[in-house]
Tab-separated table of C-alpha atoms in Angstrom:
chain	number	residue	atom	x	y	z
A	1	UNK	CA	209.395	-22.448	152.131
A	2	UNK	CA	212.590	-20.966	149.974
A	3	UNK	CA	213.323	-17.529	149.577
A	4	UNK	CA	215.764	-16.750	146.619
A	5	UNK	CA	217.718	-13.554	148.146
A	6	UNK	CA	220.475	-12.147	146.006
A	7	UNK	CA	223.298	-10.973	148.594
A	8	UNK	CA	226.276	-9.757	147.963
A	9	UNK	CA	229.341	-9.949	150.392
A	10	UNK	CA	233.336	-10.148	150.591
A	11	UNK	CA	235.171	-13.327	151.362
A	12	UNK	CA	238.597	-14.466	151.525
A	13	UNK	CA	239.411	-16.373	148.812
A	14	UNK	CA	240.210	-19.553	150.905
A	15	UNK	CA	236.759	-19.379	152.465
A	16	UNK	CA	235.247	-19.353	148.705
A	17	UNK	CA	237.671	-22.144	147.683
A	18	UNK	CA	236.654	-24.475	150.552
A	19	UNK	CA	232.694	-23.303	150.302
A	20	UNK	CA	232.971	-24.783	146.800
A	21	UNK	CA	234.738	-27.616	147.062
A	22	UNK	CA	232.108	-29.059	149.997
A	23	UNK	CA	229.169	-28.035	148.068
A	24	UNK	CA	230.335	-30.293	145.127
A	25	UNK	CA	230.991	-32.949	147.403
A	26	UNK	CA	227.893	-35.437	146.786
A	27	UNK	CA	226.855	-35.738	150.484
A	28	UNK	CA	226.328	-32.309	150.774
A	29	UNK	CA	223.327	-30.106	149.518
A	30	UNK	CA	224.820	-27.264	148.362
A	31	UNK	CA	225.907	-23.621	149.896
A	32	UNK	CA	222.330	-23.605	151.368
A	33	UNK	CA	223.385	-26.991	153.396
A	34	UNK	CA	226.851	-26.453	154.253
A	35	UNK	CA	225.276	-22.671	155.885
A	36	UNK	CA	222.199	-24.511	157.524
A	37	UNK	CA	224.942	-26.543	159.156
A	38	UNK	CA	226.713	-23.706	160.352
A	39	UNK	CA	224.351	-22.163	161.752
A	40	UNK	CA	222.777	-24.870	163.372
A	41	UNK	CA	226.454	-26.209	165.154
A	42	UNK	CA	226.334	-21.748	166.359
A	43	UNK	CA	222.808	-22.307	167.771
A	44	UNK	CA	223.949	-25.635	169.575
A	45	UNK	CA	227.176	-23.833	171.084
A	46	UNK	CA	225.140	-20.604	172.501
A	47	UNK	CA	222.174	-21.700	173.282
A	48	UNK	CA	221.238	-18.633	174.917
A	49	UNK	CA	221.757	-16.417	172.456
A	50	UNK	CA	218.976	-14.409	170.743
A	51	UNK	CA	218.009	-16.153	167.557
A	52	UNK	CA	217.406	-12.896	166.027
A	53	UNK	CA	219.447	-11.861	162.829
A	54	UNK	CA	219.296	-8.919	160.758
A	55	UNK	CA	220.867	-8.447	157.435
A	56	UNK	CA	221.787	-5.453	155.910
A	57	UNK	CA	220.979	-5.687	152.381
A	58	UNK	CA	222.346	-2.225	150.650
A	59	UNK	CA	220.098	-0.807	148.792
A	60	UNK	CA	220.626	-0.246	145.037
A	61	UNK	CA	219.491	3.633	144.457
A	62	UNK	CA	218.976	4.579	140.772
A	63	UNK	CA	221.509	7.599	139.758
A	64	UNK	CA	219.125	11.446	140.323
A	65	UNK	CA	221.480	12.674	137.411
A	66	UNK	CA	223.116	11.931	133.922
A	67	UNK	CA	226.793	13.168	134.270
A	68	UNK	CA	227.836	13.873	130.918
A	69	UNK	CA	231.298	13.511	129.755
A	70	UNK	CA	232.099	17.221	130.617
A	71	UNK	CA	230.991	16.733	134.039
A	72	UNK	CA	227.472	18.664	133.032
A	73	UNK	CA	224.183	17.097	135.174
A	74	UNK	CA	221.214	16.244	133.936
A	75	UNK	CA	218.055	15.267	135.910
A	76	UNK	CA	217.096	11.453	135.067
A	77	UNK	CA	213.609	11.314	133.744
A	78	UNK	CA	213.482	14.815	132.081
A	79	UNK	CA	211.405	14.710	128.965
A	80	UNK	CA	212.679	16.432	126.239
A	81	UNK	CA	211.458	17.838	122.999
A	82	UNK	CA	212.862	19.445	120.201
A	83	UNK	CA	211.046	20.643	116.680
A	84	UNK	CA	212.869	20.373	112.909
A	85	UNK	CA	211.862	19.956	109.873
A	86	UNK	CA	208.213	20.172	110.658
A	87	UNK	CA	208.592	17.023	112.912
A	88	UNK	CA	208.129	16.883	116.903
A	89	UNK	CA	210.813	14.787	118.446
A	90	UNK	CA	210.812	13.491	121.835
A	91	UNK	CA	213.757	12.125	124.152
A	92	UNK	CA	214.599	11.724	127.826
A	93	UNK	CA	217.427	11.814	130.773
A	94	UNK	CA	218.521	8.439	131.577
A	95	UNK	CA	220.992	7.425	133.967
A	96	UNK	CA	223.179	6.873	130.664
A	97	UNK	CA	222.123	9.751	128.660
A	98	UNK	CA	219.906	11.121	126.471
A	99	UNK	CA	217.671	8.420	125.151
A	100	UNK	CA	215.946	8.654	121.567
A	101	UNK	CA	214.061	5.849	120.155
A	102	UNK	CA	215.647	3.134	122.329
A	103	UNK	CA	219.193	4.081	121.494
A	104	UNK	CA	220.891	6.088	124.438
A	105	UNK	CA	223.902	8.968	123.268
A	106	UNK	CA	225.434	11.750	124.827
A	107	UNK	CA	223.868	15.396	124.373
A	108	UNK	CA	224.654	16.369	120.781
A	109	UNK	CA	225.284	13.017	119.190
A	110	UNK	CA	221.181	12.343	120.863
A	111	UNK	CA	220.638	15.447	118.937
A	112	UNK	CA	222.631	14.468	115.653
A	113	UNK	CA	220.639	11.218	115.304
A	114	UNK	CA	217.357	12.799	115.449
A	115	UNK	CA	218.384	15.244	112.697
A	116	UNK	CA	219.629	11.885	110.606
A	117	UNK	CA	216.623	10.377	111.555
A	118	UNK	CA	214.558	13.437	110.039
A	119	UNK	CA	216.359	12.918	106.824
A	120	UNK	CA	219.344	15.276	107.398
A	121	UNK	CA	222.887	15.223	105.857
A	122	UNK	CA	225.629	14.796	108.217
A	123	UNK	CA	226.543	18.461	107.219
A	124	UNK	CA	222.967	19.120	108.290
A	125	UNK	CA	222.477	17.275	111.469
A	126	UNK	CA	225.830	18.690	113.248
A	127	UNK	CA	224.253	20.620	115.886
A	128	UNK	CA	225.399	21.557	119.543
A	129	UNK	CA	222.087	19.184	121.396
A	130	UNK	CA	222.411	21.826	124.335
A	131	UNK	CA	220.796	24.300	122.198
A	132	UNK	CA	218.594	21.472	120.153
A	133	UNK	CA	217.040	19.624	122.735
A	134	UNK	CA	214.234	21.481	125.348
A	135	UNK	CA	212.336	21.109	128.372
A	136	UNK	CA	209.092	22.588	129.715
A	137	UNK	CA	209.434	24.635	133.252
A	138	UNK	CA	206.960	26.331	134.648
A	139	UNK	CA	204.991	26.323	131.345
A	140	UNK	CA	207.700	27.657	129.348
A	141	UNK	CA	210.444	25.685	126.997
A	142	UNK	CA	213.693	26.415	127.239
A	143	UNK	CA	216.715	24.549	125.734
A	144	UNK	CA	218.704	22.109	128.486
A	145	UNK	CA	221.769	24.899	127.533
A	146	UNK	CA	219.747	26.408	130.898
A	147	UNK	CA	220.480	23.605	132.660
A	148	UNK	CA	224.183	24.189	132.730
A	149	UNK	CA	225.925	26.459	134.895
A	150	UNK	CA	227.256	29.609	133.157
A	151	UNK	CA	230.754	29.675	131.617
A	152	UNK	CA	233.091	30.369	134.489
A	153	UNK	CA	231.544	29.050	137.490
């Protein structure tokens, strides 16, 4: 049976150098060999050792928050919403910002494209997206502008 683990891990350079160079060498079946055969000369020299191992595989945890460029958080997976020109727009909180129609920005530039995308002049769609784009709490919309903590704190 073979397992294909991804693992990551830090080695001296001269311990990756001489990895490669046997498992290029045509008697030899690769990393998987040349670490069987460790392993199996460790098992022959303690013999009485418990054959147990346990790797510690870090985790990879998904970011809870957007940090914009200001240092402003935003939760990840917020929807948003935001109504113009007659039209009900949608967008949410990704780990790299505000995402609308596949294309991920920062707060107003999410907001600018929307407006474009509405038909809007560049004049037209220059808008602060703190006070464009909202979120339903507790029933209620607000704009994420609530989000952030208030001027001086």
């Amino acid at each position: 049976m073979s397992v294909t683990m991804m693992i990551q891990t830090s080695l001296p350079k001269d311990l990756i150098l001489r990895l490669q160079a046997k498992s290029e060498m045509p008697a030899v079946e690769g990393l998987a060999g040349i670490l069987s055969r460790v392993l199996d000369d460790h098992d022959k020299a303690y013999p009485n050792q418990t054959k147990h191992v346990v790797l510690s595989v870090p985790v990879h945890q998904e970011p809870k928050v957007f940090k914009t460029q200001r240092g402003f958080e935003l939760p990840v997976g917020l929807e948003l919403f935001a109504e113009y020109d007659g039209k009900h727009l949608t967008a949410k909180v990704t780990a790299g910002g505000i995402e609308y129609k596949g294309k991920t920005y920062e707060v107003s530039p999410s907001a600018f494209a929307a407006k474009k995308d509405c038909g809007a002049s560049d004049t037209a769609a220059s808008t602060n997206g703190w006070r464009f784009w909202m979120f339903k709490k507790d029933g209620r919309a607000q704009f994420i502008d609530a989000l952030r903590p208030p001027v001086g704190k």
